[in-house]
Short mmCIF file of C-alpha atoms in Angstrom, two decimals:
data_model
loop_
_atom_site.label_atom_id
_atom_site.label_comp_id
_atom_site.label_asym_id
_atom_site.label_seq_id
_atom_site.Cartn_x
_atom_site.Cartn_y
_atom_site.Cartn_z
CA UNK A 1 -21.88 6.12 19.72
CA UNK A 2 -20.48 3.60 22.22
CA UNK A 3 -17.07 2.08 21.63
CA UNK A 4 -15.33 -0.79 23.33
CA UNK A 5 -11.89 0.51 24.20
CA UNK A 6 -9.15 -1.89 23.16
CA UNK A 7 -5.44 -1.22 23.16
CA UNK A 8 -4.11 -1.28 19.62
CA UNK A 9 -1.16 -3.55 18.96
CA UNK A 10 1.95 -2.21 17.29
CA UNK A 11 2.44 -4.46 14.27
CA UNK A 12 3.51 -2.08 11.50
CA UNK A 13 4.95 1.37 10.92
CA UNK A 14 5.41 3.49 7.83
CA UNK A 15 8.80 5.22 7.79
CA UNK A 16 9.76 8.15 5.52
CA UNK A 17 13.55 8.34 5.96
CA UNK A 18 14.02 11.01 3.26
CA UNK A 19 10.74 12.77 4.01
CA UNK A 20 9.08 14.20 0.91
CA UNK A 21 12.40 14.53 -0.97
CA UNK A 22 12.24 12.84 -4.37
CA UNK A 23 14.30 12.56 -7.56
CA UNK A 24 11.14 12.72 -9.67
CA UNK A 25 8.36 15.30 -10.07
CA UNK A 26 5.14 13.39 -10.72
CA UNK A 27 2.30 15.78 -11.55
CA UNK A 28 -0.18 14.18 -9.14
CA UNK A 29 2.16 13.62 -6.17
CA UNK A 30 0.51 14.80 -2.95
CA UNK A 31 3.59 14.43 -0.75
CA UNK A 32 6.12 16.80 -2.36
CA UNK A 33 4.34 19.79 -0.83
CA UNK A 34 4.99 18.40 2.67
CA UNK A 35 8.51 19.84 2.37
CA UNK A 36 6.90 23.08 3.61
CA UNK A 37 6.62 21.44 7.05
CA UNK A 38 10.40 21.10 7.18
CA UNK A 39 11.46 24.35 5.51
CA UNK A 40 14.26 24.89 8.04
CA UNK A 41 16.25 22.07 6.42
CA UNK A 42 17.18 21.94 2.73
CA UNK A 43 17.99 18.22 2.49
CA UNK A 44 15.80 15.86 4.53
CA UNK A 45 17.50 12.70 5.78
CA UNK A 46 16.93 10.48 8.84
CA UNK A 47 20.03 10.23 11.01
CA UNK A 48 21.34 7.01 12.51
CA UNK A 49 20.19 7.88 16.03
CA UNK A 50 16.56 8.26 14.94
CA UNK A 51 16.80 5.12 12.79
CA UNK A 52 18.07 3.05 15.71
CA UNK A 53 15.44 4.43 18.09
CA UNK A 54 12.72 3.66 15.53
CA UNK A 55 13.80 0.06 15.07
CA UNK A 56 14.36 -0.47 18.79
CA UNK A 57 10.93 0.86 19.76
CA UNK A 58 9.09 -1.16 17.12
CA UNK A 59 10.80 -4.37 18.18
CA UNK A 60 10.59 -3.76 21.94
CA UNK A 61 6.97 -2.56 21.92
CA UNK A 62 5.59 -4.41 18.91
CA UNK A 63 4.09 -7.81 18.25
CA UNK A 64 6.17 -10.89 17.47
CA UNK A 65 5.44 -10.27 13.78
CA UNK A 66 6.19 -6.68 12.80
CA UNK A 67 6.73 -4.90 9.52
CA UNK A 68 8.48 -1.74 8.39
CA UNK A 69 7.21 0.04 5.28
CA UNK A 70 9.88 2.38 3.90
CA UNK A 71 8.32 5.12 1.75
CA UNK A 72 8.76 8.70 0.71
CA UNK A 73 9.22 10.85 -1.24
CA UNK A 74 11.84 8.45 -2.48
CA UNK A 75 13.42 6.32 0.29
CA UNK A 76 16.34 5.07 -1.85
CA UNK A 77 17.79 8.60 -1.69
CA UNK A 78 19.11 7.44 1.69
CA UNK A 79 21.54 5.10 -0.07
CA UNK A 80 21.95 1.37 0.36
CA UNK A 81 24.14 1.79 3.45
CA UNK A 82 21.16 3.23 5.36
CA UNK A 83 19.06 0.12 4.72
CA UNK A 84 21.96 -2.18 5.57
CA UNK A 85 22.17 -0.35 8.89
CA UNK A 86 18.38 -0.71 9.35
CA UNK A 87 18.66 -4.49 8.89
CA UNK A 88 21.63 -4.53 11.26
CA UNK A 89 19.52 -2.83 13.94
CA UNK A 90 16.62 -5.23 13.27
CA UNK A 91 18.97 -8.16 13.82
CA UNK A 92 20.39 -6.55 16.95
CA UNK A 93 17.03 -5.86 18.62
CA UNK A 94 14.77 -8.39 16.96
CA UNK A 95 15.49 -11.58 18.86
CA UNK A 96 12.38 -13.76 18.73
CA UNK A 97 10.64 -11.47 16.26
CA UNK A 98 9.64 -12.05 12.67
CA UNK A 99 10.48 -8.83 10.83
CA UNK A 100 9.20 -7.86 7.41
CA UNK A 101 10.36 -4.97 5.25
CA UNK A 102 8.56 -3.25 2.40
CA UNK A 103 10.11 -0.64 0.13
CA UNK A 104 8.03 1.66 -2.07
CA UNK A 105 10.22 3.15 -4.79
CA UNK A 106 10.24 4.70 -8.24
CA UNK A 107 13.16 2.39 -8.95
CA UNK A 108 15.53 4.92 -10.51
CA UNK A 109 18.41 4.31 -8.08
CA UNK A 110 18.09 0.53 -7.98
CA UNK A 111 21.31 -1.23 -9.04
CA UNK A 112 22.37 -4.89 -9.08
CA UNK A 113 23.79 -4.44 -5.58
CA UNK A 114 20.49 -2.98 -4.39
CA UNK A 115 18.51 -5.82 -5.99
CA UNK A 116 20.75 -8.51 -4.47
CA UNK A 117 20.36 -6.92 -1.03
CA UNK A 118 16.57 -6.68 -1.38
CA UNK A 119 16.40 -10.33 -2.45
CA UNK A 120 18.71 -11.53 0.33
CA UNK A 121 16.70 -9.83 3.07
CA UNK A 122 13.33 -10.58 1.48
CA UNK A 123 12.13 -7.02 1.03
CA UNK A 124 8.75 -6.68 -0.63
CA UNK A 125 9.18 -3.94 -3.22
CA UNK A 126 6.33 -1.77 -4.46
CA UNK A 127 7.46 -0.30 -7.77
CA UNK A 128 5.64 2.83 -8.97
CA UNK A 129 4.69 1.97 -12.54
CA UNK A 130 1.53 3.18 -14.25
CA UNK A 131 1.66 0.85 -17.26
CA UNK A 132 2.87 1.18 -20.87
CA UNK A 133 4.94 4.20 -21.93
CA UNK A 134 2.14 6.48 -23.12
CA UNK A 135 0.28 5.96 -19.83
CA UNK A 136 3.19 6.09 -17.38
CA UNK A 137 4.83 9.14 -18.96
CA UNK A 138 1.63 11.19 -18.88
CA UNK A 139 2.25 12.22 -15.27
CA UNK A 140 5.36 10.40 -13.99
CA UNK A 141 8.13 12.80 -14.97
CA UNK A 142 11.77 13.18 -14.06
CA UNK A 143 12.77 16.49 -12.50
CA UNK A 144 13.84 17.74 -15.95
CA UNK A 145 10.32 17.13 -17.26
CA UNK A 146 11.18 14.05 -19.30
CA UNK A 147 9.35 10.76 -18.99
CA UNK A 148 10.70 8.09 -16.64
CA UNK A 149 9.15 4.97 -18.22
CA UNK A 150 12.19 3.39 -19.90
CA UNK A 151 14.31 3.65 -16.76
CA UNK A 152 11.57 2.27 -14.49
CA UNK A 153 10.89 -0.68 -16.79
CA UNK A 154 14.62 -1.46 -16.88
CA UNK A 155 14.62 -1.56 -13.06
CA UNK A 156 11.47 -3.71 -12.99
CA UNK A 157 13.20 -6.32 -15.11
CA UNK A 158 16.29 -6.19 -12.89
CA UNK A 159 14.24 -6.72 -9.72
CA UNK A 160 12.24 -9.61 -11.20
CA UNK A 161 15.37 -11.28 -12.60
CA UNK A 162 17.08 -11.07 -9.21
CA UNK A 163 14.12 -12.76 -7.53
CA UNK A 164 12.91 -9.71 -5.60
CA UNK A 165 9.23 -9.91 -4.66
CA UNK A 166 7.92 -6.95 -6.63
CA UNK A 167 4.45 -5.39 -6.81
CA UNK A 168 3.31 -2.87 -9.41
CA UNK A 169 1.87 0.25 -7.74
CA UNK A 170 -0.34 2.01 -10.28
CA UNK A 171 -2.09 5.35 -9.86
CA UNK A 172 -5.43 5.39 -11.67
CA UNK A 173 -5.86 8.92 -13.00
CA UNK A 174 -7.99 10.69 -15.58
CA UNK A 175 -5.85 9.26 -18.42
CA UNK A 176 -4.87 5.78 -17.25
CA UNK A 177 -8.46 4.91 -16.26
CA UNK A 178 -9.30 4.32 -19.94
CA UNK A 179 -6.72 1.53 -20.32
CA UNK A 180 -7.40 -1.25 -17.77
CA UNK A 181 -6.70 -4.12 -20.20
CA UNK A 182 -3.50 -2.56 -21.46
CA UNK A 183 -2.14 -1.86 -17.97
CA UNK A 184 -3.05 -5.30 -16.61
CA UNK A 185 -1.50 -7.12 -19.58
CA UNK A 186 1.62 -4.96 -19.51
CA UNK A 187 2.31 -5.66 -15.83
CA UNK A 188 1.86 -9.38 -16.43
CA UNK A 189 4.26 -9.27 -19.39
CA UNK A 190 6.96 -7.95 -17.04
CA UNK A 191 6.32 -10.70 -14.51
CA UNK A 192 4.58 -8.27 -12.12
CA UNK A 193 1.70 -10.53 -11.14
CA UNK A 194 1.01 -8.62 -7.92
CA UNK A 195 -0.69 -5.27 -8.54
CA UNK A 196 -2.14 -2.40 -6.55
CA UNK A 197 -4.37 0.22 -8.14
CA UNK A 198 -4.65 3.55 -6.31
CA UNK A 199 -7.41 5.99 -7.36
CA UNK A 200 -6.13 9.54 -7.77
CA UNK A 201 -8.02 12.29 -5.96
CA UNK A 202 -6.52 15.66 -5.13
CA UNK A 203 -8.19 19.05 -4.78
CA UNK A 204 -7.68 21.71 -7.43
CA UNK A 205 -5.32 24.26 -5.80
CA UNK A 206 -6.98 27.05 -7.81
CA UNK A 207 -10.51 25.96 -6.88
CA UNK A 208 -10.76 23.64 -3.83
CA UNK A 209 -14.44 23.06 -4.56
CA UNK A 210 -13.33 20.93 -7.52
CA UNK A 211 -11.11 17.90 -7.93
CA UNK A 212 -7.73 18.45 -9.60
CA UNK A 213 -7.96 17.80 -13.36
CA UNK A 214 -5.77 14.67 -13.17
CA UNK A 215 -8.13 13.05 -10.61
CA UNK A 216 -10.17 10.07 -11.79
CA UNK A 217 -13.95 10.43 -11.96
CA UNK A 218 -16.10 8.08 -9.82
CA UNK A 219 -17.96 6.67 -12.82
CA UNK A 220 -14.81 5.87 -14.78
CA UNK A 221 -13.04 4.41 -11.73
CA UNK A 222 -16.01 2.11 -11.14
CA UNK A 223 -15.82 0.92 -14.74
CA UNK A 224 -12.05 0.41 -14.33
CA UNK A 225 -12.52 -1.77 -11.23
CA UNK A 226 -15.18 -3.88 -12.94
CA UNK A 227 -12.97 -4.47 -15.98
CA UNK A 228 -9.87 -5.35 -13.94
CA UNK A 229 -12.00 -7.70 -11.82
CA UNK A 230 -13.15 -9.50 -14.98
CA UNK A 231 -9.56 -9.79 -16.23
CA UNK A 232 -8.41 -11.10 -12.85
CA UNK A 233 -11.27 -13.61 -12.67
CA UNK A 234 -10.66 -14.83 -16.23
CA UNK A 235 -7.06 -15.63 -15.28
CA UNK A 236 -8.00 -18.09 -12.52
CA UNK A 237 -6.62 -21.58 -12.99
CA UNK A 238 -9.50 -23.53 -11.51
CA UNK A 239 -9.64 -22.45 -7.85
CA UNK A 240 -6.28 -20.65 -7.90
CA UNK A 241 -5.69 -16.98 -8.80
CA UNK A 242 -2.76 -16.44 -11.16
CA UNK A 243 -2.57 -12.72 -10.39
CA UNK A 244 -3.02 -10.79 -7.17
CA UNK A 245 -4.89 -7.48 -6.94
CA UNK A 246 -4.51 -6.00 -3.45
CA UNK A 247 -8.02 -4.56 -3.20
CA UNK A 248 -9.62 -7.84 -4.27
CA UNK A 249 -7.37 -9.83 -1.93
CA UNK A 250 -8.37 -7.63 1.01
CA UNK A 251 -12.05 -7.89 0.11
CA UNK A 252 -11.74 -11.65 0.12
CA UNK A 253 -10.90 -11.50 3.83
CA UNK A 254 -14.20 -9.71 4.45
CA UNK A 255 -16.10 -12.33 2.48
CA UNK A 256 -14.60 -15.14 4.57
CA UNK A 257 -15.34 -13.23 7.82
CA UNK A 258 -11.77 -12.23 8.66
CA UNK A 259 -10.28 -8.77 9.35
CA UNK A 260 -9.04 -7.29 6.06
CA UNK A 261 -5.36 -6.32 5.82
CA UNK A 262 -6.23 -3.04 4.06
CA UNK A 263 -7.14 -0.26 6.52
CA UNK A 264 -9.66 1.30 4.11
CA UNK A 265 -11.92 -1.73 4.65
CA UNK A 266 -11.83 -1.59 8.46
CA UNK A 267 -14.60 -0.02 10.55
CA UNK A 268 -12.01 2.32 12.09
CA UNK A 269 -8.52 3.24 10.94
CA UNK A 270 -5.54 4.64 12.83
CA UNK A 271 -3.99 1.17 13.17
CA UNK A 272 -0.47 2.28 12.25
CA UNK A 273 1.62 5.45 12.48
CA UNK A 274 3.93 7.36 10.14
CA UNK A 275 7.47 8.26 11.21
CA UNK A 276 9.04 11.16 9.34
CA UNK A 277 12.78 11.65 8.76
CA UNK A 278 13.16 13.89 11.84
CA UNK A 279 11.34 11.46 14.16
CA UNK A 280 7.99 13.26 14.10
CA UNK A 281 5.11 10.79 14.25
CA UNK A 282 1.81 11.33 12.43
CA UNK A 283 -1.58 9.63 12.34
CA UNK A 284 -1.58 8.59 8.66
CA UNK A 285 0.31 8.91 5.38
CA UNK A 286 -2.45 11.14 3.98
CA UNK A 287 -2.61 13.33 7.10
CA UNK A 288 0.98 14.41 7.69
CA UNK A 289 0.12 17.88 8.93
CA UNK A 290 0.38 19.71 12.27
CA UNK A 291 -3.16 18.80 13.33
CA UNK A 292 -2.35 15.10 13.33
CA UNK A 293 1.20 15.17 14.70
CA UNK A 294 1.31 12.71 17.61
CA UNK A 295 4.78 13.47 18.97
CA UNK A 296 8.40 12.61 18.27
CA UNK A 297 10.00 9.21 18.62
CA UNK A 298 12.94 10.67 20.54
CA UNK A 299 10.55 11.98 23.22
CA UNK A 300 7.56 9.61 23.16
CA UNK A 301 6.83 5.89 22.97
CA UNK A 302 5.33 4.57 19.74
CA UNK A 303 2.84 2.33 21.53
CA UNK A 304 1.59 5.33 23.54
CA UNK A 305 1.23 7.50 20.44
CA UNK A 306 -0.61 4.70 18.63
CA UNK A 307 -3.06 4.50 21.54
CA UNK A 308 -3.22 8.25 22.23
CA UNK A 309 -6.52 10.09 22.39
CA UNK A 310 -5.58 12.03 19.24
CA UNK A 311 -4.91 8.86 17.24
CA UNK A 312 -8.11 7.31 18.57
CA UNK A 313 -10.05 10.40 17.52
CA UNK A 314 -8.43 10.24 14.09
CA UNK A 315 -9.35 6.58 13.64
CA UNK A 316 -12.96 7.07 14.73
CA UNK A 317 -13.58 9.62 11.99
CA UNK A 318 -13.84 6.67 9.63
CA UNK A 319 -16.70 5.07 11.55
CA UNK A 320 -18.67 8.35 11.73
CA UNK A 321 -20.58 7.64 8.55
CA UNK A 322 -23.79 9.36 7.44
CA UNK A 323 -27.15 7.57 7.48
CA UNK A 324 -26.89 7.02 3.74
CA UNK A 325 -23.83 4.83 4.37
CA UNK A 326 -25.26 3.16 7.47
CA UNK A 327 -28.25 1.95 5.45
CA UNK A 328 -26.28 0.98 2.35
CA UNK A 329 -26.32 -2.72 1.42
CA UNK A 330 -22.55 -2.56 0.82
CA UNK A 331 -21.59 -1.16 4.25
CA UNK A 332 -19.96 -4.43 5.38
CA UNK A 333 -17.72 -4.60 2.32
CA UNK A 334 -17.03 -0.88 1.92
CA UNK A 335 -16.98 0.71 5.41
CA UNK A 336 -16.99 4.13 3.80
CA UNK A 337 -13.66 3.64 2.03
CA UNK A 338 -10.59 5.71 2.87
CA UNK A 339 -11.17 8.65 5.22
CA UNK A 340 -9.05 10.83 2.95
CA UNK A 341 -11.43 10.30 0.03
CA UNK A 342 -14.32 11.41 2.22
CA UNK A 343 -12.78 14.46 3.89
CA UNK A 344 -11.20 15.55 0.61
CA UNK A 345 -14.41 15.11 -1.36
CA UNK A 346 -14.90 18.56 -2.95
CA UNK A 347 -18.65 18.16 -3.38
CA UNK A 348 -19.82 16.26 -0.27
CA UNK A 349 -17.53 15.69 2.71
CA UNK A 350 -19.96 13.19 4.26
CA UNK A 351 -19.63 10.67 1.42
CA UNK A 352 -16.58 9.05 -0.12
CA UNK A 353 -15.74 10.66 -3.46
CA UNK A 354 -15.69 7.14 -4.95
CA UNK A 355 -19.01 6.04 -3.41
CA UNK A 356 -20.57 5.54 -6.87
CA UNK A 357 -17.46 3.63 -7.99
CA UNK A 358 -17.75 1.11 -5.18
CA UNK A 359 -21.51 0.68 -5.59
CA UNK A 360 -20.93 -0.09 -9.26
CA UNK A 361 -18.12 -2.51 -8.46
CA UNK A 362 -19.88 -4.41 -5.65
CA UNK A 363 -23.02 -4.82 -7.75
CA UNK A 364 -20.80 -6.33 -10.45
CA UNK A 365 -18.49 -8.49 -8.31
CA UNK A 366 -20.52 -9.52 -5.25
CA UNK A 367 -21.91 -12.82 -6.57
CA UNK A 368 -18.49 -13.92 -7.84
CA UNK A 369 -16.78 -13.04 -4.54
CA UNK A 370 -19.46 -14.90 -2.56
CA UNK A 371 -18.87 -17.98 -4.70
CA UNK A 372 -15.08 -17.77 -4.26
CA UNK A 373 -15.53 -17.43 -0.49
CA UNK A 374 -17.88 -20.43 -0.34
CA UNK A 375 -15.42 -22.53 -2.33
CA UNK A 376 -12.54 -21.48 -0.11
CA UNK A 377 -14.41 -22.21 3.14
CA UNK A 378 -15.49 -25.62 1.87
CA UNK A 379 -11.90 -26.61 1.13
CA UNK A 380 -10.45 -25.55 4.51
CA UNK A 381 -9.57 -27.98 7.25
CA UNK A 382 -11.00 -26.94 10.64
CA UNK A 383 -7.64 -25.55 11.78
CA UNK A 384 -6.94 -23.65 8.56
CA UNK A 385 -8.70 -20.35 8.95
CA UNK A 386 -6.63 -17.42 7.71
CA UNK A 387 -5.96 -16.75 4.04
CA UNK A 388 -3.12 -14.45 3.07
CA UNK A 389 -5.41 -13.41 0.23
CA UNK A 390 -7.37 -15.10 -2.52
CA UNK A 391 -5.67 -18.51 -2.93
CA UNK A 392 -2.19 -17.52 -4.09
CA UNK A 393 -1.06 -17.39 -7.70
CA UNK A 394 0.30 -20.59 -9.20
CA UNK A 395 4.08 -20.75 -9.05
CA UNK A 396 5.98 -21.82 -12.14
CA UNK A 397 9.10 -23.95 -11.79
CA UNK A 398 11.26 -21.06 -13.03
CA UNK A 399 9.53 -18.36 -10.98
CA UNK A 400 11.24 -16.82 -7.90
CA UNK A 401 10.51 -18.96 -4.84
CA UNK A 402 7.87 -17.23 -2.64
CA UNK A 403 9.88 -18.04 0.49
CA UNK A 404 12.18 -15.15 -0.46
CA UNK A 405 15.37 -17.20 -0.85
CA UNK A 406 16.15 -15.59 -4.20
CA UNK A 407 16.36 -19.02 -5.85
CA UNK A 408 14.06 -20.33 -8.53
CA UNK A 409 11.12 -22.32 -7.17
CA UNK A 410 12.38 -25.58 -8.73
CA UNK A 411 15.70 -25.23 -6.89
CA UNK A 412 14.16 -24.30 -3.54
CA UNK A 413 10.77 -25.17 -2.04
CA UNK A 414 9.67 -26.86 -5.26
CA UNK A 415 12.40 -29.48 -5.21
CA UNK A 416 10.14 -32.16 -3.77
CA UNK A 417 7.05 -31.23 -5.81
#
C-alpha cells in the first residue's frame, strides 16, 4: 500500500496528570489496571517540571490553535492549584496561540471554586454520567462499593449553574443499552444538551476469547444508536439541532466532505499523543502499554514523537482493513471504526467488534444525514465552509453564553439579538 508521507501537525494532546489513579472504582474501567506500569510509585502525580515542559512543548511546537485534554484516572486528584499553574504556563508560553482546555472528570471533587475557575478559563468539561440512578449506579461505584449517582448529579447541576460548558460522557454497556430514551431525556433535564456515547468493549480476563460480561453486544448497540438518532432528529427546530451528539456531529463533517474531528472516522489515526504523569508519551489512550511507548517528554520532542516511525506504524493499522471492509458501501462513513475495537475483537481481529452495529445504524440514518448535508451546503455562503458540527443547538436567553464568558446569553453575546 502506497502512502503519501505528510508531517502531522501538533494540535492536541491528552494529558493524564494523575495517571490511572482514581477516587472511584467503576466496574468497566480499562485504565485502573495501568497502575501496574508504574508499580514503583504508590501515588501517581505529575510534578511541576513535567507540567511546564509539556505546556512549553505544545505551545512552541504546536499549531496556532492547540488544545489540552486533561484525563485520567481522575485528573482533579491533582487539586485546583495544579490547573491554575497549567493555565499560568499556558499564558506564559502561549503568546499568539489560541489555547483550549478540556477536563474529563467524574465530578466528585468539583466545588464552587472549581466551577468558577472552569467557567472563567472556558474549560470544556466532560462529566462521566451514565443516566438515571438505576443505570449509572449499575457499574459506576465509589471505592467503598456504593453508588456515585447522587453526588455526580449534584456536581452536574453546579457546573451547569455556573455556566461551565459541560458534556455528558456516557458508557453504553450491557445494562444501559436498553434505556436510550431514558438516558437521553435525563441528560436533557439536567441541561446537558451535549452528549457522547461510548460503547463498552473489554475482554473477559478469565476467557480472552469472549467479551467481558458488561460489554455491549453489537446488535443492541446498533439498536441504541438508531433510537438515539431518532430522538436527536425529532428534537430539531427546523434546520437547527437542539442537542449535540458527538458521533453524529463528527459524521456530519464526512457528509459535507470535511475531515471529521473524531479520530475513529479518519482513514488513519495516531493524530495525537498521550502524556502520562511521569512524562512518558504513548500512541493512544487505549494503547498505553510498553509496545506503544514513544519516549519521554523530558528527553524527546513531542513533534518528533508524533511523527516517529512507531507512531506512523500505529496509525496505519487503522487503514489496514480486510477486503470485506474495503468493499463495504459504508467504508467512507465508517473507516473501520476505532482500532481498539478491531484489535480487541475476541471473535475476529480483522473486523470491528461493532461492525454490525454501524451497518445497522448507517442503513437507518444515511438518507437523513444526506438530506441534512444537502440543506447545510445549500445555505452556506461561498466562504463559509467548515461546520463545528451539525448546526449548533438553539441558545435560550437564559442559557450560558457559548463564548465561555460565564454570563447568561441575554447578558452577553445575545444583547443585540
